[in-house]
PDB file of C-alpha atoms and ligand atoms in Angstrom:
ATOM      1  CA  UNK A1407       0.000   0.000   0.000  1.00 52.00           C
ATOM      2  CA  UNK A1408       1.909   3.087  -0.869  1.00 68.00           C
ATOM      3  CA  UNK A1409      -1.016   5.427  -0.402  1.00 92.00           C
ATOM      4  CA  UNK A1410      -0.539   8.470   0.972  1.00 97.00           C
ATOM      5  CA  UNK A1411      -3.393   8.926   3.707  1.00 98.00           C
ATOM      6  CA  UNK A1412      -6.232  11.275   3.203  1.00 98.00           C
ATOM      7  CA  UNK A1413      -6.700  12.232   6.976  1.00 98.00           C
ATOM      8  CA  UNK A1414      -3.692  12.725   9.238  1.00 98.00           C
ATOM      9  CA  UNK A1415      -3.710  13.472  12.954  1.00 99.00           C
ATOM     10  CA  UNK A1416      -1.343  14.592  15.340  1.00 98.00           C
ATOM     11  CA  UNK A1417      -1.461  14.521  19.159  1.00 98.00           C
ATOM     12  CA  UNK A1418       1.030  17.642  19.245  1.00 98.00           C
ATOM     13  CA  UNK A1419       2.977  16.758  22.588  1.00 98.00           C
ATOM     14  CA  UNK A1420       5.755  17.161  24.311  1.00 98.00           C
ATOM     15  CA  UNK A1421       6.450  21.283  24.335  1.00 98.00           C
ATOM     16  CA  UNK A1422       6.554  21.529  27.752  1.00 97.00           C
ATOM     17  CA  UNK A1423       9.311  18.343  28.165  1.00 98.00           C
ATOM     18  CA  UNK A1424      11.231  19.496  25.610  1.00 98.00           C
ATOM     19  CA  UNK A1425      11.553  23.215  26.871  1.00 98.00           C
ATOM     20  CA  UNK A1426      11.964  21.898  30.305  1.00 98.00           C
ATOM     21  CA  UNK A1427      14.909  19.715  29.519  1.00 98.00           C
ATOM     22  CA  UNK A1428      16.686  22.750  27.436  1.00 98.00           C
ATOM     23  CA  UNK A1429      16.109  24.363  30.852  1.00 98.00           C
ATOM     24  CA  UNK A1430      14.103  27.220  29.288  1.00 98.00           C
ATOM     25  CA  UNK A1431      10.114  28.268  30.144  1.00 97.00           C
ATOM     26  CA  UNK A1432       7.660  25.925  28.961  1.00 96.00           C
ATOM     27  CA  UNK A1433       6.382  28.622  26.855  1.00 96.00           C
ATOM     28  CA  UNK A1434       9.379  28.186  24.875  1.00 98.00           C
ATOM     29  CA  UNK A1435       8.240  24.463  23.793  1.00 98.00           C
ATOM     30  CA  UNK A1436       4.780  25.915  22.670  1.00 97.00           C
ATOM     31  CA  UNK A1437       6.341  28.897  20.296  1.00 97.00           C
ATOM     32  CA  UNK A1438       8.435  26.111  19.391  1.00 98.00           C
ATOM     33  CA  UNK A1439       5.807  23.821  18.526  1.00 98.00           C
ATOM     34  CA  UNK A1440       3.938  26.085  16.390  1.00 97.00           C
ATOM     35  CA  UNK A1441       6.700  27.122  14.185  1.00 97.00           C
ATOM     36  CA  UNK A1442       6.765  22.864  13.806  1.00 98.00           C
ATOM     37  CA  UNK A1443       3.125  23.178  13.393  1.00 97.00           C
ATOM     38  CA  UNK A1444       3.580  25.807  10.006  1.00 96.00           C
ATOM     39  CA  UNK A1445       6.443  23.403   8.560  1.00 97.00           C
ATOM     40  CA  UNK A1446       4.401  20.166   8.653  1.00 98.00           C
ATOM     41  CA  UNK A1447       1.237  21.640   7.738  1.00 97.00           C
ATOM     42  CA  UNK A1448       2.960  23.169   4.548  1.00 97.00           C
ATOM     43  CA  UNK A1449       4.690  19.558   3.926  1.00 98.00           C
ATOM     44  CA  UNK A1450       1.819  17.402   4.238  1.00 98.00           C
ATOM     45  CA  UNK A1451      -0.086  19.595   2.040  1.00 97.00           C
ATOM     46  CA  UNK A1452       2.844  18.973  -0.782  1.00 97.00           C
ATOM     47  CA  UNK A1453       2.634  15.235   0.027  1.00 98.00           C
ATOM     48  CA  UNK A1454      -0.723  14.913  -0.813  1.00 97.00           C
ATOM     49  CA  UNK A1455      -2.462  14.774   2.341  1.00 98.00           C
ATOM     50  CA  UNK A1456      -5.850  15.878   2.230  1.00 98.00           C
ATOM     51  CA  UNK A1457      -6.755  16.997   5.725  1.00 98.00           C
ATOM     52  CA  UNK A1458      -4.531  17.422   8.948  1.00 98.00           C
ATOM     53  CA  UNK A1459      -6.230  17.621  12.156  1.00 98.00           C
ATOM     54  CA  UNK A1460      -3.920  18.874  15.000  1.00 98.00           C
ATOM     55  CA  UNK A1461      -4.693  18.932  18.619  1.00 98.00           C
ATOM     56  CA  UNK A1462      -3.999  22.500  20.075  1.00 98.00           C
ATOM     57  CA  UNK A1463      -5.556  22.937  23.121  1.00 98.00           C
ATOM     58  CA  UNK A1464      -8.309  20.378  24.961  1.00 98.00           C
ATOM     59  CA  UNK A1465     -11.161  21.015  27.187  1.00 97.00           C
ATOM     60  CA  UNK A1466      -8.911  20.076  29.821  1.00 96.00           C
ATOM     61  CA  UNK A1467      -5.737  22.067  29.468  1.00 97.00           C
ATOM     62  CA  UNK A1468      -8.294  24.696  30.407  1.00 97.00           C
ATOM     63  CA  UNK A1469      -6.512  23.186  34.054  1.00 96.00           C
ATOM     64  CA  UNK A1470      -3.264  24.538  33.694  1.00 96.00           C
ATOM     65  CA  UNK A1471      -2.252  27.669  35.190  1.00 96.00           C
ATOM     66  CA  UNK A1472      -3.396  31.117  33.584  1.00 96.00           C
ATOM     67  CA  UNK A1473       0.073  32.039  32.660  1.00 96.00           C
ATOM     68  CA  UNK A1474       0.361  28.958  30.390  1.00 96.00           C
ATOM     69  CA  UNK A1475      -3.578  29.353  29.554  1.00 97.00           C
ATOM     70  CA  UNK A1476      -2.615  33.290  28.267  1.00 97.00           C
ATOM     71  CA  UNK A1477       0.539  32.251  26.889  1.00 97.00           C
ATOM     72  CA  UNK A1478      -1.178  29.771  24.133  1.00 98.00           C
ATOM     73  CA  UNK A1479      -4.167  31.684  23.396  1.00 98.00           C
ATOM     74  CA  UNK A1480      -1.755  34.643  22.553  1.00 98.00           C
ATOM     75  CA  UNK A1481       0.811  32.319  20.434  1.00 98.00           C
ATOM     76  CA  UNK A1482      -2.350  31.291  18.867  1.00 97.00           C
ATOM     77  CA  UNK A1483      -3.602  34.600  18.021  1.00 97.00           C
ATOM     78  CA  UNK A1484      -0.237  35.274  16.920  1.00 96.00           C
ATOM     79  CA  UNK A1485      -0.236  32.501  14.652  1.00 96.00           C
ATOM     80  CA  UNK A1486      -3.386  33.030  12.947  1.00 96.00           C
ATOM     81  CA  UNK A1487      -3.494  36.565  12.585  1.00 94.00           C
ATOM     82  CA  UNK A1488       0.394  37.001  11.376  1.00 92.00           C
ATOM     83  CA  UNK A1489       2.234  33.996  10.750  1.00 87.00           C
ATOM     84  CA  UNK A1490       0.010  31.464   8.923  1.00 87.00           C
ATOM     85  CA  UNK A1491       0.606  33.377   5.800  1.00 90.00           C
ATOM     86  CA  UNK A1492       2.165  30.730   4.223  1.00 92.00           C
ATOM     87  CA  UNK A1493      -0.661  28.015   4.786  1.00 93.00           C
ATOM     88  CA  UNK A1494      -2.953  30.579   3.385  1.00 93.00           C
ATOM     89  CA  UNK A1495      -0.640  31.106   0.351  1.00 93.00           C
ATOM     90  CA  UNK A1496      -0.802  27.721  -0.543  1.00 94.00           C
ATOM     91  CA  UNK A1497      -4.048  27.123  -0.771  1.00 96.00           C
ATOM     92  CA  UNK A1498      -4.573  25.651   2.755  1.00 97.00           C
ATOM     93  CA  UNK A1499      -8.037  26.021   4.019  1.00 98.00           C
ATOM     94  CA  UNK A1500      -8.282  26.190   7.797  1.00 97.00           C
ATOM     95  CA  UNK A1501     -11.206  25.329  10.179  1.00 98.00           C
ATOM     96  CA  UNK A1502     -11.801  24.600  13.580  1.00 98.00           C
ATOM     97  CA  UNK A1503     -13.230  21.865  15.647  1.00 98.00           C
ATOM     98  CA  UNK A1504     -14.036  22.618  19.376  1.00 98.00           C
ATOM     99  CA  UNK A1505     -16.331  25.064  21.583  1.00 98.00           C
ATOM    100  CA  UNK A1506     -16.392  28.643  21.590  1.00 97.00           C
ATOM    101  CA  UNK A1507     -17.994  28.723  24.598  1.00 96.00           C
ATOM    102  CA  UNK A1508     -14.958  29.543  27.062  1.00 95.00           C
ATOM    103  CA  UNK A1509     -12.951  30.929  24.599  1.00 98.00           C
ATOM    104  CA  UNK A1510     -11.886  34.767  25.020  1.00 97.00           C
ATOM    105  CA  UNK A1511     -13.422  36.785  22.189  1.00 98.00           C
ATOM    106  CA  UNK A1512     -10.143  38.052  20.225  1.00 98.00           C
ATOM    107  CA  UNK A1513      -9.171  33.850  19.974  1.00 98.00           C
ATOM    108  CA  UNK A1514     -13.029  33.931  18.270  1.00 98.00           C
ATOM    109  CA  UNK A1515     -12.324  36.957  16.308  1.00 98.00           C
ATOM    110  CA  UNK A1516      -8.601  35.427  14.950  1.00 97.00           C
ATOM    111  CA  UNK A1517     -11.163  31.622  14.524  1.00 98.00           C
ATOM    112  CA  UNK A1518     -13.198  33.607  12.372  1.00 97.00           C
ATOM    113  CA  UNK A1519     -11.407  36.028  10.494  1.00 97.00           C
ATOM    114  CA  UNK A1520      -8.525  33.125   9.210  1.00 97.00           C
ATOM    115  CA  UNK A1521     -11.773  30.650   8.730  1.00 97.00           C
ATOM    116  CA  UNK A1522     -13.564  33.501   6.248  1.00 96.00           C
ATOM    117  CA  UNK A1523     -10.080  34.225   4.599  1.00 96.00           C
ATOM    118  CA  UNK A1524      -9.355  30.618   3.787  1.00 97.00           C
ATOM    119  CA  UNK A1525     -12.985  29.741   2.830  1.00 97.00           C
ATOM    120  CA  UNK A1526     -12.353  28.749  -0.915  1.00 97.00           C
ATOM    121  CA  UNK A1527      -9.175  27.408  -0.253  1.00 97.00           C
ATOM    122  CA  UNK A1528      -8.993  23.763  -1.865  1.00 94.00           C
ATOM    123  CA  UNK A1529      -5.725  22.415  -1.794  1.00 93.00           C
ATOM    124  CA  UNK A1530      -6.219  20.730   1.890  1.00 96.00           C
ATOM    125  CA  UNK A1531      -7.645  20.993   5.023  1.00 98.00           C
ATOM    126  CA  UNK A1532      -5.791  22.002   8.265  1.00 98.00           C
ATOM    127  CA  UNK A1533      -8.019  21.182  11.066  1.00 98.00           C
ATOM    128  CA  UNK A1534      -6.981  23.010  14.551  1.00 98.00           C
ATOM    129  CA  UNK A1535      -8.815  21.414  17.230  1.00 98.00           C
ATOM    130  CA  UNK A1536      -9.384  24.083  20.137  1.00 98.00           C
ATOM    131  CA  UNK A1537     -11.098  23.998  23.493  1.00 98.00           C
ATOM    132  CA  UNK A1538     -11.926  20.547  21.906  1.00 98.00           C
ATOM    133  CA  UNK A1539     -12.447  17.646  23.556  1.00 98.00           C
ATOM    134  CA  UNK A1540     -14.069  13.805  21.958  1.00 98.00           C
ATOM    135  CA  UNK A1541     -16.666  12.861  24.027  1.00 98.00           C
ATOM    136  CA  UNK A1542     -17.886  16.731  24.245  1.00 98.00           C
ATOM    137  CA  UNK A1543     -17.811  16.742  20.657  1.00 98.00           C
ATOM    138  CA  UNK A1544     -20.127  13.489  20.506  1.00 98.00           C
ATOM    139  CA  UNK A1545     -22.423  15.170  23.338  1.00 98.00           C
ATOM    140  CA  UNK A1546     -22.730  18.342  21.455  1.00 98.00           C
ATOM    141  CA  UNK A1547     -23.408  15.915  17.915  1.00 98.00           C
ATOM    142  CA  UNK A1548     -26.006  13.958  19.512  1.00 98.00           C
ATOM    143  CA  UNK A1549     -28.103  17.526  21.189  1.00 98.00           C
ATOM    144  CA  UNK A1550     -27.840  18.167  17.364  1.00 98.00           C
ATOM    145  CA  UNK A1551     -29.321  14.902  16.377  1.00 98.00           C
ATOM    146  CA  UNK A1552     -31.820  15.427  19.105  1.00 98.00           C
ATOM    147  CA  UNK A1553     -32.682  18.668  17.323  1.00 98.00           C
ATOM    148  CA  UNK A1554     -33.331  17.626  13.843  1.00 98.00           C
ATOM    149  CA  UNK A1555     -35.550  14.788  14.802  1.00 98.00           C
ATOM    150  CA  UNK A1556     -38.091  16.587  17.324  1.00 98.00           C
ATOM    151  CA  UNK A1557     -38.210  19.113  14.238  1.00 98.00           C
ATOM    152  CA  UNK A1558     -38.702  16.482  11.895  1.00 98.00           C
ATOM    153  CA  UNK A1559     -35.734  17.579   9.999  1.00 98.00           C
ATOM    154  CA  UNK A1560     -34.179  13.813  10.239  1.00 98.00           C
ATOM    155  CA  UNK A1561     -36.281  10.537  11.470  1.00 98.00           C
ATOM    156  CA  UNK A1562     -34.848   8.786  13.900  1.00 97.00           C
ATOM    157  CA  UNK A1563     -34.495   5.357  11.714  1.00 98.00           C
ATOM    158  CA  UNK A1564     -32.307   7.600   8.893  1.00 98.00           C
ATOM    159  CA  UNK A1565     -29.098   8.329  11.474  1.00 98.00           C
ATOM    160  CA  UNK A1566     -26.321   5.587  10.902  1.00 98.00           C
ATOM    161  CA  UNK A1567     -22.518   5.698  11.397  1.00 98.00           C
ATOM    162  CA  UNK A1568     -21.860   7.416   8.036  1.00 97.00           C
ATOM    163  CA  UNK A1569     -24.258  10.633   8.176  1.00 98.00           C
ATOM    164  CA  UNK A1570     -23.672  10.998  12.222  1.00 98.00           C
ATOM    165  CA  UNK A1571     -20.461  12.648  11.042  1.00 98.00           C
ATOM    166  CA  UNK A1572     -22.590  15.790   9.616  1.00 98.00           C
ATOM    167  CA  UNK A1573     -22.985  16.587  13.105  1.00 98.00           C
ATOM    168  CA  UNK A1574     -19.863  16.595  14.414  1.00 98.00           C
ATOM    169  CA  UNK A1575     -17.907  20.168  14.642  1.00 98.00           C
ATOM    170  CA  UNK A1576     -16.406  19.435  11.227  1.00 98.00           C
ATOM    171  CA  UNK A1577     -17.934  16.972   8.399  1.00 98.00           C
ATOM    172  CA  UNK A1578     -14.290  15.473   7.714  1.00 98.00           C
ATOM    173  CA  UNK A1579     -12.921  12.301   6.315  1.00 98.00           C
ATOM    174  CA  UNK A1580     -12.605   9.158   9.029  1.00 98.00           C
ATOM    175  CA  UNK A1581      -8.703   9.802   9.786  1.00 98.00           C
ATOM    176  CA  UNK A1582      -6.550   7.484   8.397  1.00 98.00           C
ATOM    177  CA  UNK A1583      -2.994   7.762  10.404  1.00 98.00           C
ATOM    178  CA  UNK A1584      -2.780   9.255  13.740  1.00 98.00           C
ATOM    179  CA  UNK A1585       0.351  10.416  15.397  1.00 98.00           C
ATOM    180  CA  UNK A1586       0.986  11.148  18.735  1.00 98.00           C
ATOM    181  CA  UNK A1587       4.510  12.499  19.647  1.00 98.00           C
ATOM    182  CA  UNK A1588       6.442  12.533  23.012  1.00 98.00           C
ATOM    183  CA  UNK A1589       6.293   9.556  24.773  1.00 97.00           C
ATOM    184  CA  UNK A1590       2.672   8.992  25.895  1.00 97.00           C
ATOM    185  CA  UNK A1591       0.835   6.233  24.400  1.00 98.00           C
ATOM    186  CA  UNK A1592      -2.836   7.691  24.866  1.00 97.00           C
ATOM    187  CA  UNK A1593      -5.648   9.122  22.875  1.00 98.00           C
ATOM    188  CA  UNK A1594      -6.610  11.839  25.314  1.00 98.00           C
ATOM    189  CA  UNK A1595      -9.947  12.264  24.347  1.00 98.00           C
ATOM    190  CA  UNK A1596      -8.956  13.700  20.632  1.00 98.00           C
ATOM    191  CA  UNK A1597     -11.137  12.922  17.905  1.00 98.00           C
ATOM    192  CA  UNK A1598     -12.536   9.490  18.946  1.00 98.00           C
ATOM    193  CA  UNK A1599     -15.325   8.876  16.312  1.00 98.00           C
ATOM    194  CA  UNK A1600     -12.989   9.982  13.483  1.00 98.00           C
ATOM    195  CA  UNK A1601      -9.960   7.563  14.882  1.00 98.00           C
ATOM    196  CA  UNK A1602     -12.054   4.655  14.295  1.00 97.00           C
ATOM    197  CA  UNK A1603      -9.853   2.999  12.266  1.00 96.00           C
ATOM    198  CA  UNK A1604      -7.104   4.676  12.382  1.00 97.00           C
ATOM    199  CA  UNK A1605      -3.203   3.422  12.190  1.00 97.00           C
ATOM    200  CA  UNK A1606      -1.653   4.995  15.478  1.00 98.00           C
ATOM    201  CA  UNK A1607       1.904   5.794  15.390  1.00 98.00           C
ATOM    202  CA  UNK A1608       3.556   6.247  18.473  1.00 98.00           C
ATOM    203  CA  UNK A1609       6.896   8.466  18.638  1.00 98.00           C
ATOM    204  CA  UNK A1610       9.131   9.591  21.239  1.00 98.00           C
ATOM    205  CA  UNK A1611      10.275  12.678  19.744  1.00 98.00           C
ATOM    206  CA  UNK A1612       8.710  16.082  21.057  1.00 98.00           C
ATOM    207  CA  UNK A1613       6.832  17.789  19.152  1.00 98.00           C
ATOM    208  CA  UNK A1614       8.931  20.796  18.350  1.00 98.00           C
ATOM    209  CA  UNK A1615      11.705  18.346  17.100  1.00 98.00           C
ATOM    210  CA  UNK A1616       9.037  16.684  14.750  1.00 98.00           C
ATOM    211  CA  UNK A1617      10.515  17.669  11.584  1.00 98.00           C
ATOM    212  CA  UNK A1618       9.185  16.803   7.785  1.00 98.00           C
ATOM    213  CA  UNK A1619      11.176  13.620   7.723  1.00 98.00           C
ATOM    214  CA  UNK A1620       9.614  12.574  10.258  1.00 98.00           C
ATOM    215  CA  UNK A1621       6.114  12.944   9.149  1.00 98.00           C
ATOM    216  CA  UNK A1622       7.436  11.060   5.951  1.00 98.00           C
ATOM    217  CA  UNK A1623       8.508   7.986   8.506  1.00 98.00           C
ATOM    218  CA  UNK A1624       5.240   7.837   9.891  1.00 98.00           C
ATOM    219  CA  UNK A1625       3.475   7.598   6.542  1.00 98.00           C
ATOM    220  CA  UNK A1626       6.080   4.875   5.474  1.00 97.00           C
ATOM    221  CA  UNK A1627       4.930   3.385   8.547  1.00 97.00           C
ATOM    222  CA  UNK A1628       1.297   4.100   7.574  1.00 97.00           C
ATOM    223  CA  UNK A1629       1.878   2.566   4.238  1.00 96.00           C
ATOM    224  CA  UNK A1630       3.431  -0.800   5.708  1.00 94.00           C
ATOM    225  CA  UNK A1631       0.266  -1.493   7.815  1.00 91.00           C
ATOM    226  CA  UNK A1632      -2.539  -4.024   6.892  1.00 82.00           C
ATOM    227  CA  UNK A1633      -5.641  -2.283   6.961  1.00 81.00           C
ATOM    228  CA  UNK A1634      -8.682  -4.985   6.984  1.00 82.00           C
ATOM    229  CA  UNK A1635     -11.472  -2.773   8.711  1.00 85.00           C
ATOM    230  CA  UNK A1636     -12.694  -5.863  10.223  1.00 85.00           C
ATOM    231  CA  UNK A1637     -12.346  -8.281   7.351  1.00 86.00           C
ATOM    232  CA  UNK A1638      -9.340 -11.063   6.636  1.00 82.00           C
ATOM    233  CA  UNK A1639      -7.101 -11.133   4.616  1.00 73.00           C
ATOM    234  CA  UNK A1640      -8.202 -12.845   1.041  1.00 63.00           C
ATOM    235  CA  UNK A1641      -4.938 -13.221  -0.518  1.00 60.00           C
TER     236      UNK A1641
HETATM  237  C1  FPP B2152       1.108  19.545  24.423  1.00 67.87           C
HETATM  238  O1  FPP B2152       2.400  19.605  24.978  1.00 67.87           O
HETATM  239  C2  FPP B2152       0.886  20.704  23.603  1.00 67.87           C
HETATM  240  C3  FPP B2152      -0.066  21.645  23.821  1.00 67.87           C
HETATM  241  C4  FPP B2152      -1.025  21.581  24.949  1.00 67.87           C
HETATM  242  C5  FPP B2152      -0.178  22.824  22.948  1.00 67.87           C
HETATM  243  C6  FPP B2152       0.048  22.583  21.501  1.00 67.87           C
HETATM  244  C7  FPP B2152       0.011  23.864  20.790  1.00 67.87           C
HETATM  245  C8  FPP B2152       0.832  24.217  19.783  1.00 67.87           C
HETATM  246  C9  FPP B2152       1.850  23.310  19.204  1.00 67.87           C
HETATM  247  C10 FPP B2152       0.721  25.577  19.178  1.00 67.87           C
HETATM  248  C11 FPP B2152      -0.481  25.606  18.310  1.00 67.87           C
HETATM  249  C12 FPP B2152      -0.468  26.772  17.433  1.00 67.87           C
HETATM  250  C13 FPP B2152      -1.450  27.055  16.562  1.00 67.87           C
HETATM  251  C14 FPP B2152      -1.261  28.179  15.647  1.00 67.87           C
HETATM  252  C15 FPP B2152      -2.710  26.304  16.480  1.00 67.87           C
HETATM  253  P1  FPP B2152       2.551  19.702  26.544  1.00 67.87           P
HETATM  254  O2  FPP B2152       2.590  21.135  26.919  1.00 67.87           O
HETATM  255  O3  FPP B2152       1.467  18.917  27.219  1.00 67.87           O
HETATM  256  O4  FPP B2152       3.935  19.035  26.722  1.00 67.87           O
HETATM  257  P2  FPP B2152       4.424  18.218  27.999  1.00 67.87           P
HETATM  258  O5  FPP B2152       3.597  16.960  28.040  1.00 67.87           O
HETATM  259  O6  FPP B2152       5.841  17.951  27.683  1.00 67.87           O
HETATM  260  O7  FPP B2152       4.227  19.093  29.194  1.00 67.87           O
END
């Protein structure tokens, strides 16, 4: 199979270790890991990939303390307002998946300004996933499926596996590889109806020092895999 995969994810992780152990600020690791964020959005796009999904910020980093909190929301900003130039350039069209609820209103007002700008964009999809969280994203699905049936709008015996992903934040593609960097081997509540299949690559490497070569070996890896979706192998 030398496909290259229509949906990659990555579990970007590992900033804070890898500022920590250069004996800077954590805050370091995240400016860090969004300049690695630009470079592999730009390469997967010239691979072929159709949509990246990236993991920014959960429901539950909400937890950490404010300075790290402010520190991300304003490298975010940052990024979208100023330094995402390049993804735009290329034809990148970003959206979000997450709630706005809880978000400050300038991180809204940066969502929606880069999400109107990149509208027509067609080359790929980069999918930042912010104050998002899997099993909120399934609760908030199903209140819409709730919706559209006591208005009559879809009947109850219509919803199956394939059109329950028109309700989640984005309609995207099931994801194909998913890659979690720096260490942990868990799927922290990112994107767990879209995973359902997926090949799950596993690296040690921190995120910032997740280069393009890198995202090449986990497609090789990708590619080496035996993907039966529940049937056996016929030949
Ligand atoms: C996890 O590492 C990483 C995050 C919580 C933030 C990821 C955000 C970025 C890479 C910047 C995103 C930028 C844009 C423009 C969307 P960690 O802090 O949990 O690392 P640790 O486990 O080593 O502490």
């Amino acid at each position: 199979m030398n496909t290259i995969p229509n949906h990659v994810a990555i579990i970007m992780d590992g900033n804070g270790r890898w500022a920590t152990e250069r004996g800077k600020k954590r805050s370091e690791g995240h400016k860090e890991g969004a300049k690695a964020l630009e470079r592999l959005a730009l390469h997967a796009e010239k691979l072929g990939v159709k949509v990246l999904s990236v993991y920014a910020f959960s429901t539950d980093n909400f937890k950490r303390s404010k300075e790290e909190v402010d520190y991300l929301m304003n490298l975010i900003i940052y990024y979208l307002n100023n330094k995402l130039q390049t993804v735009v350039d290329r034809g990148i069209k970003i959206v979000f998946s997450g709630r706005k609820i809880g978000l400050r209103d300038d991180v809204i007002a940066a969502i929606d300004t880069i999400t109107d700008k990149t509208k027509n964009n067609d080359k790929c999809i980069l999918n930042i996933c912010l104050n998002y969280g899997a099993q909120e994203e399934i609760v908030d699905a199903s209140l819409k499926v709730a919706d559209d049936i006591s208005t009559g709008k879809l009947k109850k015996e219509d919803l199956n596996r394939d059109n329950f992903y028109k309700y989640l934040y984005q309609d995207l593609p099931p994801i194909d590889l998913l890659i979690r960097t720096g260490r942990e081997h868990r799927l922290s509540n990112f994107m767990l109806y879209q995973a359902f299949y997926a090949e799950i690559y596993f690296v040690d490497t921190y995120f910032p020092d997740f280069l393009e070569n890198n995202l090449e070996e986990a497609i090789s890896y990708y590619q080496n895999r035996d993907r039966r979706f529940g049937n056996v192998k016929t030949d």
